[in-house]
């Protein structure tokens, strides 16, 4: 039998575990809090009896993730973490400092199936989903290592969160729990390439989590050139689902748009995008595309990015340009894991 992994468990499941052991249920909240405080060993749980701790050691583990490598930017306060999981798989998370506090960017899968042509996470293919606890422990491990308190979480690391829907929902609930990290849903963001049925499902969860939609093109023809998923879900269906999401949650949607020179950065593209999003509760986040080995995409020039943003703003679309954090420690999102895998295979 595989050992129980405590970060995966909510209070109800811990209560059940304790009951099965013939222990008192109320200990569940204590254990849950110890996990959220970043304990890695049962012996840190000093308000539990030694006998209970020893018994749990026989079939459960508190932690399953180790820092394999950490890179700290010398330009800003961004840190990149490479974590090794109990099965030796490697994932990547990022700690970013903003004026309003610390944000963790976490991975939801090992690799990705979506195949976006500009993205590094997809190149080595898909290995497996991360469990809810493996997502949670990325935050716990970052807090443990850095000593800071994470106030915001974005699921924008490796993987497509809506391709791992149930575990992502459970993770959001675990991170939200008042006995645990107690992070408000409004401080969490899920980013998706547009899996329409799960956007609709998500709108029914009553969670008020922020939704980011990786659009990257204003029409299906262009989108399909860079994102295979565009052949499955048309943009008008995505927009429809997003509108339902904003109506239900009253949360503003972020449309992410990576600007790739001569691919999706023309004035016509901007005009078409503005038309598409007109009247929506949304804003556009323009990302200068990061070059990724294996494609010859180039970033649009700074002037060009400003022009694209200006065109959107003049048409009434709120637009920001993503600040590049930790530019000296990453080549692109997902690149760190790739370079580590390469080193291993040498
Ligand atoms: N699968 C999810 C979340 C992960 S990626 C999604 O598609 O939204 C987080 C964001 O980074 C997405 O908007 C993604 O499209 C973008 N991204 C991926 N590769 C990039 C690159 N090389 N340059 C700029 N942005 C990139």
mmCIF file of C-alpha atoms and ligand atoms in Angstrom:
data_model
loop_
_atom_site.group_PDB
_atom_site.id
_atom_site.type_symbol
_atom_site.label_atom_id
_atom_site.label_comp_id
_atom_site.label_asym_id
_atom_site.label_seq_id
_atom_site.Cartn_x
_atom_site.Cartn_y
_atom_site.Cartn_z
ATOM 1 C CA UNK A 1 0.000 0.000 0.000
ATOM 2 C CA UNK A 2 1.297 3.431 -0.872
ATOM 3 C CA UNK A 3 1.905 5.688 2.095
ATOM 4 C CA UNK A 4 -0.691 8.349 2.815
ATOM 5 C CA UNK A 5 0.574 11.802 1.893
ATOM 6 C CA UNK A 6 -0.773 14.265 4.461
ATOM 7 C CA UNK A 7 -0.742 17.422 2.273
ATOM 8 C CA UNK A 8 -3.319 15.663 0.051
ATOM 9 C CA UNK A 9 -5.791 15.329 2.901
ATOM 10 C CA UNK A 10 -8.495 17.718 4.032
ATOM 11 C CA UNK A 11 -9.771 17.838 7.598
ATOM 12 C CA UNK A 12 -12.587 15.367 6.931
ATOM 13 C CA UNK A 13 -10.174 12.805 5.503
ATOM 14 C CA UNK A 14 -7.826 13.275 8.442
ATOM 15 C CA UNK A 15 -10.742 12.756 10.817
ATOM 16 C CA UNK A 16 -11.578 9.517 9.046
ATOM 17 C CA UNK A 17 -7.951 8.408 9.259
ATOM 18 C CA UNK A 18 -7.882 9.116 12.995
ATOM 19 C CA UNK A 19 -11.147 7.324 13.544
ATOM 20 C CA UNK A 20 -9.816 4.301 11.685
ATOM 21 C CA UNK A 21 -6.861 4.374 14.073
ATOM 22 C CA UNK A 22 -9.162 4.532 17.086
ATOM 23 C CA UNK A 23 -8.032 8.091 17.837
ATOM 24 C CA UNK A 24 -9.964 11.241 18.614
ATOM 25 C CA UNK A 25 -11.261 13.193 15.640
ATOM 26 C CA UNK A 26 -10.353 16.627 16.929
ATOM 27 C CA UNK A 27 -6.684 15.887 16.346
ATOM 28 C CA UNK A 28 -7.398 16.305 12.605
ATOM 29 C CA UNK A 29 -7.326 20.097 12.809
ATOM 30 C CA UNK A 30 -4.041 20.013 14.690
ATOM 31 C CA UNK A 31 -2.458 17.791 12.059
ATOM 32 C CA UNK A 32 -3.897 19.893 9.235
ATOM 33 C CA UNK A 33 -2.410 23.047 10.789
ATOM 34 C CA UNK A 34 0.980 21.440 11.257
ATOM 35 C CA UNK A 35 1.097 20.537 7.586
ATOM 36 C CA UNK A 36 0.086 24.083 6.624
ATOM 37 C CA UNK A 37 2.761 25.484 8.924
ATOM 38 C CA UNK A 38 5.295 23.572 6.858
ATOM 39 C CA UNK A 39 6.134 20.642 9.134
ATOM 40 C CA UNK A 40 8.136 17.973 7.318
ATOM 41 C CA UNK A 41 8.327 15.457 10.113
ATOM 42 C CA UNK A 42 5.783 14.000 12.537
ATOM 43 C CA UNK A 43 8.054 14.818 15.468
ATOM 44 C CA UNK A 44 7.485 18.533 14.869
ATOM 45 C CA UNK A 45 3.824 17.991 15.831
ATOM 46 C CA UNK A 46 4.531 18.534 19.503
ATOM 47 C CA UNK A 47 0.921 18.751 20.654
ATOM 48 C CA UNK A 48 0.333 15.141 19.608
ATOM 49 C CA UNK A 49 1.387 12.210 21.747
ATOM 50 C CA UNK A 50 4.573 10.398 20.816
ATOM 51 C CA UNK A 51 2.572 7.232 20.454
ATOM 52 C CA UNK A 52 0.217 8.814 17.887
ATOM 53 C CA UNK A 53 3.131 10.308 15.966
ATOM 54 C CA UNK A 54 4.960 6.983 15.864
ATOM 55 C CA UNK A 55 1.863 5.170 14.727
ATOM 56 C CA UNK A 56 1.255 7.606 11.867
ATOM 57 C CA UNK A 57 4.861 7.251 10.740
ATOM 58 C CA UNK A 58 4.104 3.651 9.842
ATOM 59 C CA UNK A 59 1.740 4.494 7.004
ATOM 60 C CA UNK A 60 1.902 8.224 6.275
ATOM 61 C CA UNK A 61 4.371 10.896 5.230
ATOM 62 C CA UNK A 62 4.236 14.611 5.911
ATOM 63 C CA UNK A 63 6.331 15.788 3.000
ATOM 64 C CA UNK A 64 7.159 14.531 -0.457
ATOM 65 C CA UNK A 65 9.033 17.283 -2.147
ATOM 66 C CA UNK A 66 12.632 18.496 -1.941
ATOM 67 C CA UNK A 67 14.436 21.499 -3.323
ATOM 68 C CA UNK A 68 16.661 20.298 -6.117
ATOM 69 C CA UNK A 69 17.837 23.722 -7.153
ATOM 70 C CA UNK A 70 17.043 27.331 -6.358
ATOM 71 C CA UNK A 71 17.909 30.349 -8.463
ATOM 72 C CA UNK A 72 17.624 33.866 -7.111
ATOM 73 C CA UNK A 73 17.436 36.842 -9.419
ATOM 74 C CA UNK A 74 20.000 39.539 -8.815
ATOM 75 C CA UNK A 75 17.731 42.106 -10.487
ATOM 76 C CA UNK A 76 14.585 41.669 -8.411
ATOM 77 C CA UNK A 77 13.376 39.435 -5.608
ATOM 78 C CA UNK A 78 12.217 36.588 -7.840
ATOM 79 C CA UNK A 79 13.285 33.038 -6.955
ATOM 80 C CA UNK A 80 12.837 29.945 -9.071
ATOM 81 C CA UNK A 81 12.598 26.589 -7.407
ATOM 82 C CA UNK A 82 13.135 23.209 -8.960
ATOM 83 C CA UNK A 83 11.455 20.611 -6.790
ATOM 84 C CA UNK A 84 12.042 16.900 -6.871
ATOM 85 C CA UNK A 85 8.993 14.767 -6.074
ATOM 86 C CA UNK A 86 8.988 11.428 -4.268
ATOM 87 C CA UNK A 87 9.029 9.603 -7.622
ATOM 88 C CA UNK A 88 12.012 11.708 -8.810
ATOM 89 C CA UNK A 89 9.978 13.786 -11.211
ATOM 90 C CA UNK A 90 10.922 17.443 -11.352
ATOM 91 C CA UNK A 91 8.638 20.455 -11.297
ATOM 92 C CA UNK A 92 9.164 24.169 -11.183
ATOM 93 C CA UNK A 93 7.671 26.964 -9.071
ATOM 94 C CA UNK A 94 8.385 30.659 -8.806
ATOM 95 C CA UNK A 95 8.272 33.133 -5.932
ATOM 96 C CA UNK A 96 7.627 36.726 -6.973
ATOM 97 C CA UNK A 97 7.509 39.907 -4.953
ATOM 98 C CA UNK A 98 4.968 42.550 -5.823
ATOM 99 C CA UNK A 99 4.009 45.765 -4.110
ATOM 100 C CA UNK A 100 1.020 43.973 -2.572
ATOM 101 C CA UNK A 101 3.002 40.995 -1.283
ATOM 102 C CA UNK A 102 4.381 37.641 -2.296
ATOM 103 C CA UNK A 103 2.953 35.509 -5.070
ATOM 104 C CA UNK A 104 3.743 31.863 -5.755
ATOM 105 C CA UNK A 105 3.424 30.562 -9.309
ATOM 106 C CA UNK A 106 2.912 26.826 -9.129
ATOM 107 C CA UNK A 107 2.773 23.863 -11.500
ATOM 108 C CA UNK A 108 -0.289 21.632 -11.870
ATOM 109 C CA UNK A 109 1.109 18.773 -13.971
ATOM 110 C CA UNK A 110 4.416 17.164 -14.868
ATOM 111 C CA UNK A 111 4.705 18.203 -18.483
ATOM 112 C CA UNK A 112 1.667 19.133 -20.549
ATOM 113 C CA UNK A 113 -0.502 17.669 -23.309
ATOM 114 C CA UNK A 114 -1.681 20.901 -24.858
ATOM 115 C CA UNK A 115 1.165 21.358 -27.336
ATOM 116 C CA UNK A 116 1.223 25.166 -27.625
ATOM 117 C CA UNK A 117 4.034 25.903 -30.075
ATOM 118 C CA UNK A 118 5.583 28.734 -28.039
ATOM 119 C CA UNK A 119 5.612 26.948 -24.664
ATOM 120 C CA UNK A 120 8.504 24.996 -23.165
ATOM 121 C CA UNK A 121 6.363 22.933 -20.797
ATOM 122 C CA UNK A 122 4.948 20.844 -23.565
ATOM 123 C CA UNK A 123 8.163 19.820 -25.309
ATOM 124 C CA UNK A 124 9.034 16.805 -23.180
ATOM 125 C CA UNK A 125 5.441 15.586 -23.299
ATOM 126 C CA UNK A 126 3.145 14.717 -20.418
ATOM 127 C CA UNK A 127 4.116 12.502 -17.477
ATOM 128 C CA UNK A 128 1.345 12.727 -14.902
ATOM 129 C CA UNK A 129 -0.992 14.975 -12.967
ATOM 130 C CA UNK A 130 0.108 16.514 -9.696
ATOM 131 C CA UNK A 131 -2.014 15.685 -6.692
ATOM 132 C CA UNK A 132 -3.677 18.448 -4.671
ATOM 133 C CA UNK A 133 -1.057 18.024 -1.960
ATOM 134 C CA UNK A 134 1.807 18.271 -4.413
ATOM 135 C CA UNK A 135 0.409 21.616 -5.510
ATOM 136 C CA UNK A 136 -0.023 22.720 -1.899
ATOM 137 C CA UNK A 137 3.449 21.615 -0.903
ATOM 138 C CA UNK A 138 5.012 23.863 -3.546
ATOM 139 C CA UNK A 139 3.675 26.796 -1.506
ATOM 140 C CA UNK A 140 4.654 25.202 1.797
ATOM 141 C CA UNK A 141 8.193 24.485 0.598
ATOM 142 C CA UNK A 142 8.640 28.019 -0.715
ATOM 143 C CA UNK A 143 7.446 29.460 2.611
ATOM 144 C CA UNK A 144 9.692 27.061 4.512
ATOM 145 C CA UNK A 145 12.724 28.014 2.498
ATOM 146 C CA UNK A 146 12.198 31.760 2.132
ATOM 147 C CA UNK A 147 10.515 32.586 5.417
ATOM 148 C CA UNK A 148 7.930 34.745 3.653
ATOM 149 C CA UNK A 149 4.159 34.373 3.779
ATOM 150 C CA UNK A 150 2.568 33.723 0.411
ATOM 151 C CA UNK A 151 -0.473 35.945 -0.102
ATOM 152 C CA UNK A 152 -1.332 35.148 -3.711
ATOM 153 C CA UNK A 153 -1.216 32.006 -5.779
ATOM 154 C CA UNK A 154 -1.277 31.684 -9.548
ATOM 155 C CA UNK A 155 -1.484 28.295 -11.265
ATOM 156 C CA UNK A 156 0.605 29.375 -14.224
ATOM 157 C CA UNK A 157 3.537 27.023 -13.970
ATOM 158 C CA UNK A 158 3.938 23.776 -15.858
ATOM 159 C CA UNK A 159 0.728 22.078 -16.992
ATOM 160 C CA UNK A 160 -2.878 22.820 -17.885
ATOM 161 C CA UNK A 161 -4.865 23.123 -14.627
ATOM 162 C CA UNK A 162 -8.217 22.327 -16.247
ATOM 163 C CA UNK A 163 -6.762 19.087 -17.582
ATOM 164 C CA UNK A 164 -6.315 18.124 -13.904
ATOM 165 C CA UNK A 165 -9.615 19.602 -12.766
ATOM 166 C CA UNK A 166 -10.516 17.652 -9.619
ATOM 167 C CA UNK A 167 -7.081 17.899 -8.059
ATOM 168 C CA UNK A 168 -6.901 21.615 -8.820
ATOM 169 C CA UNK A 169 -10.266 22.225 -7.153
ATOM 170 C CA UNK A 170 -9.171 20.258 -4.116
ATOM 171 C CA UNK A 171 -5.899 22.199 -3.997
ATOM 172 C CA UNK A 172 -7.777 25.520 -4.068
ATOM 173 C CA UNK A 173 -9.953 24.329 -1.178
ATOM 174 C CA UNK A 174 -6.955 23.130 0.839
ATOM 175 C CA UNK A 175 -5.106 26.439 0.355
ATOM 176 C CA UNK A 176 -8.270 28.333 1.262
ATOM 177 C CA UNK A 177 -9.048 26.440 4.481
ATOM 178 C CA UNK A 178 -8.995 28.781 7.522
ATOM 179 C CA UNK A 179 -7.176 26.146 9.622
ATOM 180 C CA UNK A 180 -4.477 26.038 6.968
ATOM 181 C CA UNK A 181 -2.958 28.681 4.699
ATOM 182 C CA UNK A 182 -6.189 30.670 4.756
ATOM 183 C CA UNK A 183 -5.622 32.278 1.353
ATOM 184 C CA UNK A 184 -8.743 33.980 0.002
ATOM 185 C CA UNK A 185 -10.133 32.703 -3.298
ATOM 186 C CA UNK A 186 -9.830 36.207 -4.694
ATOM 187 C CA UNK A 187 -6.093 35.883 -4.183
ATOM 188 C CA UNK A 188 -5.852 32.805 -6.378
ATOM 189 C CA UNK A 189 -5.722 32.654 -10.166
ATOM 190 C CA UNK A 190 -6.190 29.694 -12.466
ATOM 191 C CA UNK A 191 -4.813 30.077 -15.972
ATOM 192 C CA UNK A 192 -6.194 27.926 -18.788
ATOM 193 C CA UNK A 193 -5.684 27.562 -22.508
ATOM 194 C CA UNK A 194 -9.470 27.391 -22.815
ATOM 195 C CA UNK A 195 -11.004 24.001 -21.986
ATOM 196 C CA UNK A 196 -14.574 25.228 -22.346
ATOM 197 C CA UNK A 197 -16.483 22.490 -20.456
ATOM 198 C CA UNK A 198 -14.278 22.999 -17.414
ATOM 199 C CA UNK A 199 -14.543 26.784 -17.542
ATOM 200 C CA UNK A 200 -18.295 26.247 -17.308
ATOM 201 C CA UNK A 201 -17.870 23.743 -14.490
ATOM 202 C CA UNK A 202 -15.600 26.150 -12.686
ATOM 203 C CA UNK A 203 -18.237 28.868 -12.908
ATOM 204 C CA UNK A 204 -20.508 26.595 -10.830
ATOM 205 C CA UNK A 205 -18.013 26.063 -7.981
ATOM 206 C CA UNK A 206 -18.930 29.226 -6.141
ATOM 207 C CA UNK A 207 -15.325 30.094 -5.474
ATOM 208 C CA UNK A 208 -14.607 33.592 -6.850
ATOM 209 C CA UNK A 209 -11.181 32.505 -8.022
ATOM 210 C CA UNK A 210 -9.641 34.681 -10.726
ATOM 211 C CA UNK A 211 -9.590 33.211 -14.188
ATOM 212 C CA UNK A 212 -6.862 33.901 -16.727
ATOM 213 C CA UNK A 213 -7.421 32.793 -20.282
ATOM 214 C CA UNK A 214 -4.453 32.196 -22.567
ATOM 215 C CA UNK A 215 -5.852 33.589 -25.787
ATOM 216 C CA UNK A 216 -2.772 34.622 -27.810
ATOM 217 C CA UNK A 217 -4.759 35.214 -31.007
ATOM 218 C CA UNK A 218 -7.941 37.090 -31.941
ATOM 219 C CA UNK A 219 -9.338 34.478 -34.355
ATOM 220 C CA UNK A 220 -9.484 30.691 -34.674
ATOM 221 C CA UNK A 221 -7.374 30.447 -37.806
ATOM 222 C CA UNK A 222 -4.396 32.214 -36.264
ATOM 223 C CA UNK A 223 -4.943 30.598 -32.879
ATOM 224 C CA UNK A 224 -4.876 27.115 -34.397
ATOM 225 C CA UNK A 225 -1.460 27.869 -35.899
ATOM 226 C CA UNK A 226 0.081 28.272 -32.469
ATOM 227 C CA UNK A 227 -2.318 26.377 -30.144
ATOM 228 C CA UNK A 228 -3.618 22.920 -31.158
ATOM 229 C CA UNK A 229 -6.431 23.218 -28.589
ATOM 230 C CA UNK A 230 -7.979 25.905 -30.811
ATOM 231 C CA UNK A 231 -9.153 23.128 -33.138
ATOM 232 C CA UNK A 232 -11.212 21.679 -30.310
ATOM 233 C CA UNK A 233 -12.732 24.848 -28.825
ATOM 234 C CA UNK A 234 -13.622 27.853 -30.957
ATOM 235 C CA UNK A 235 -12.961 31.351 -29.647
ATOM 236 C CA UNK A 236 -16.657 32.310 -29.662
ATOM 237 C CA UNK A 237 -17.368 29.353 -27.341
ATOM 238 C CA UNK A 238 -14.492 30.396 -25.075
ATOM 239 C CA UNK A 239 -15.764 33.983 -24.921
ATOM 240 C CA UNK A 240 -19.259 32.720 -24.169
ATOM 241 C CA UNK A 241 -17.948 30.572 -21.305
ATOM 242 C CA UNK A 242 -15.868 33.481 -19.974
ATOM 243 C CA UNK A 243 -18.927 35.723 -19.939
ATOM 244 C CA UNK A 244 -20.804 33.137 -17.911
ATOM 245 C CA UNK A 245 -17.832 32.951 -15.553
ATOM 246 C CA UNK A 246 -17.792 36.716 -14.970
ATOM 247 C CA UNK A 247 -21.550 36.819 -14.522
ATOM 248 C CA UNK A 248 -21.423 34.067 -11.925
ATOM 249 C CA UNK A 249 -18.363 35.188 -10.009
ATOM 250 C CA UNK A 250 -18.265 38.934 -10.728
ATOM 251 C CA UNK A 251 -14.535 38.468 -11.226
ATOM 252 C CA UNK A 252 -12.726 40.216 -14.048
ATOM 253 C CA UNK A 253 -11.097 37.845 -16.514
ATOM 254 C CA UNK A 254 -7.505 38.311 -17.614
ATOM 255 C CA UNK A 255 -6.782 37.505 -21.233
ATOM 256 C CA UNK A 256 -3.146 36.596 -21.699
ATOM 257 C CA UNK A 257 -1.635 37.428 -25.036
ATOM 258 C CA UNK A 258 2.010 36.576 -25.761
ATOM 259 C CA UNK A 259 3.252 38.871 -28.491
ATOM 260 C CA UNK A 260 5.236 37.016 -31.138
ATOM 261 C CA UNK A 261 6.878 39.099 -33.819
ATOM 262 C CA UNK A 262 5.146 38.860 -37.193
ATOM 263 C CA UNK A 263 2.816 36.129 -35.936
ATOM 264 C CA UNK A 264 0.110 37.792 -33.817
ATOM 265 C CA UNK A 265 1.311 41.352 -33.237
ATOM 266 C CA UNK A 266 -0.096 43.391 -36.134
ATOM 267 C CA UNK A 267 -2.383 46.416 -35.823
ATOM 268 C CA UNK A 268 -5.158 44.321 -37.426
ATOM 269 C CA UNK A 269 -4.680 41.667 -34.735
ATOM 270 C CA UNK A 270 -5.051 44.356 -32.064
ATOM 271 C CA UNK A 271 -8.196 45.764 -33.681
ATOM 272 C CA UNK A 272 -9.728 42.296 -33.991
ATOM 273 C CA UNK A 273 -8.876 41.531 -30.367
ATOM 274 C CA UNK A 274 -10.466 44.780 -29.184
ATOM 275 C CA UNK A 275 -13.615 43.958 -31.116
ATOM 276 C CA UNK A 276 -13.754 40.469 -29.666
ATOM 277 C CA UNK A 277 -13.480 41.653 -26.058
ATOM 278 C CA UNK A 278 -15.573 44.786 -26.274
ATOM 279 C CA UNK A 279 -17.951 45.196 -23.350
ATOM 280 C CA UNK A 280 -16.486 42.339 -21.303
ATOM 281 C CA UNK A 281 -15.423 42.549 -17.672
ATOM 282 C CA UNK A 282 -11.811 41.824 -18.528
ATOM 283 C CA UNK A 283 -8.343 43.067 -19.041
ATOM 284 C CA UNK A 284 -5.571 42.070 -21.411
ATOM 285 C CA UNK A 285 -2.119 41.151 -20.178
ATOM 286 C CA UNK A 286 0.411 41.396 -22.962
ATOM 287 C CA UNK A 287 3.445 39.141 -22.497
ATOM 288 C CA UNK A 288 6.582 39.653 -24.554
ATOM 289 C CA UNK A 289 7.033 36.043 -25.733
ATOM 290 C CA UNK A 290 9.979 34.234 -24.233
ATOM 291 C CA UNK A 291 12.187 32.520 -26.765
ATOM 292 C CA UNK A 292 12.124 28.750 -26.372
ATOM 293 C CA UNK A 293 14.603 26.299 -27.846
ATOM 294 C CA UNK A 294 12.959 24.477 -30.723
ATOM 295 C CA UNK A 295 11.108 27.405 -32.234
ATOM 296 C CA UNK A 296 12.300 30.576 -33.874
ATOM 297 C CA UNK A 297 9.751 32.922 -32.362
ATOM 298 C CA UNK A 298 11.001 36.369 -31.560
ATOM 299 C CA UNK A 299 9.698 38.983 -29.148
ATOM 300 C CA UNK A 300 7.983 41.935 -30.671
ATOM 301 C CA UNK A 301 10.060 45.075 -30.098
ATOM 302 C CA UNK A 302 9.312 47.224 -27.062
ATOM 303 C CA UNK A 303 7.973 49.995 -29.278
ATOM 304 C CA UNK A 304 5.733 47.553 -31.084
ATOM 305 C CA UNK A 305 4.387 46.151 -27.809
ATOM 306 C CA UNK A 306 3.577 49.693 -26.652
ATOM 307 C CA UNK A 307 1.770 50.362 -29.923
ATOM 308 C CA UNK A 308 -0.258 47.166 -29.606
ATOM 309 C CA UNK A 309 -1.193 48.125 -26.046
ATOM 310 C CA UNK A 310 -2.076 51.649 -27.171
ATOM 311 C CA UNK A 311 -4.403 50.354 -29.884
ATOM 312 C CA UNK A 312 -6.269 48.213 -27.350
ATOM 313 C CA UNK A 313 -6.522 51.012 -24.799
ATOM 314 C CA UNK A 314 -7.845 53.497 -27.326
ATOM 315 C CA UNK A 315 -10.600 51.017 -28.078
ATOM 316 C CA UNK A 316 -11.527 50.873 -24.416
ATOM 317 C CA UNK A 317 -9.789 47.620 -23.439
ATOM 318 C CA UNK A 318 -7.862 47.767 -20.198
ATOM 319 C CA UNK A 319 -4.362 46.561 -20.981
ATOM 320 C CA UNK A 320 -1.159 45.919 -19.091
ATOM 321 C CA UNK A 321 2.245 44.731 -20.242
ATOM 322 C CA UNK A 322 3.660 41.940 -18.089
ATOM 323 C CA UNK A 323 6.755 42.976 -16.252
ATOM 324 C CA UNK A 324 9.521 40.480 -16.839
ATOM 325 C CA UNK A 325 10.559 39.213 -13.441
ATOM 326 C CA UNK A 326 13.744 37.302 -12.845
ATOM 327 C CA UNK A 327 14.864 37.832 -16.419
ATOM 328 C CA UNK A 328 18.393 36.785 -15.471
ATOM 329 C CA UNK A 329 17.403 33.413 -14.021
ATOM 330 C CA UNK A 330 14.998 32.077 -16.573
ATOM 331 C CA UNK A 331 15.036 31.717 -20.280
ATOM 332 C CA UNK A 332 11.286 31.111 -20.408
ATOM 333 C CA UNK A 333 8.494 29.604 -18.375
ATOM 334 C CA UNK A 334 9.244 25.887 -18.128
ATOM 335 C CA UNK A 335 12.791 26.277 -19.364
ATOM 336 C CA UNK A 336 14.366 25.529 -16.027
ATOM 337 C CA UNK A 337 12.951 22.035 -15.802
ATOM 338 C CA UNK A 338 14.065 21.372 -19.358
ATOM 339 C CA UNK A 339 17.634 22.444 -18.750
ATOM 340 C CA UNK A 340 17.749 20.269 -15.638
ATOM 341 C CA UNK A 341 16.442 17.255 -17.547
ATOM 342 C CA UNK A 342 19.122 17.798 -20.161
ATOM 343 C CA UNK A 343 21.873 17.940 -17.560
ATOM 344 C CA UNK A 344 20.611 14.634 -16.207
ATOM 345 C CA UNK A 345 20.762 12.918 -19.536
ATOM 346 C CA UNK A 346 24.371 13.953 -20.203
HETATM 347 N N1 LIG B 1 -1.712 25.876 -19.292
HETATM 348 C C1 LIG B 1 -2.114 27.097 -18.700
HETATM 349 C C2 LIG B 1 -1.167 27.670 -17.658
HETATM 350 C C3 LIG B 1 0.314 27.621 -17.879
HETATM 351 S S1 LIG B 1 1.185 28.793 -18.809
HETATM 352 C C4 LIG B 1 -2.428 28.124 -19.741
HETATM 353 O O1 LIG B 1 -2.282 27.836 -20.930
HETATM 354 O O2 LIG B 1 -2.877 29.197 -19.398
HETATM 355 C C5 LIG B 1 1.010 30.383 -18.146
HETATM 356 C C6 LIG B 1 1.037 31.450 -19.259
HETATM 357 O O3 LIG B 1 2.330 31.553 -19.868
HETATM 358 C C7 LIG B 1 0.061 31.122 -20.372
HETATM 359 O O4 LIG B 1 -0.638 32.257 -20.775
HETATM 360 C C8 LIG B 1 0.990 30.657 -21.467
HETATM 361 O O5 LIG B 1 0.370 30.737 -22.698
HETATM 362 C C9 LIG B 1 2.170 31.584 -21.278
HETATM 363 N N2 LIG B 1 3.377 31.145 -21.948
HETATM 364 C C10 LIG B 1 3.790 29.898 -22.229
HETATM 365 N N3 LIG B 1 4.943 29.907 -22.900
HETATM 366 C C11 LIG B 1 5.289 31.182 -23.049
HETATM 367 C C12 LIG B 1 6.383 31.833 -23.671
HETATM 368 N N4 LIG B 1 7.350 31.146 -24.275
HETATM 369 N N5 LIG B 1 6.419 33.174 -23.625
HETATM 370 C C13 LIG B 1 5.439 33.877 -23.012
HETATM 371 N N6 LIG B 1 4.395 33.329 -22.408
HETATM 372 C C14 LIG B 1 4.304 31.996 -22.436
#
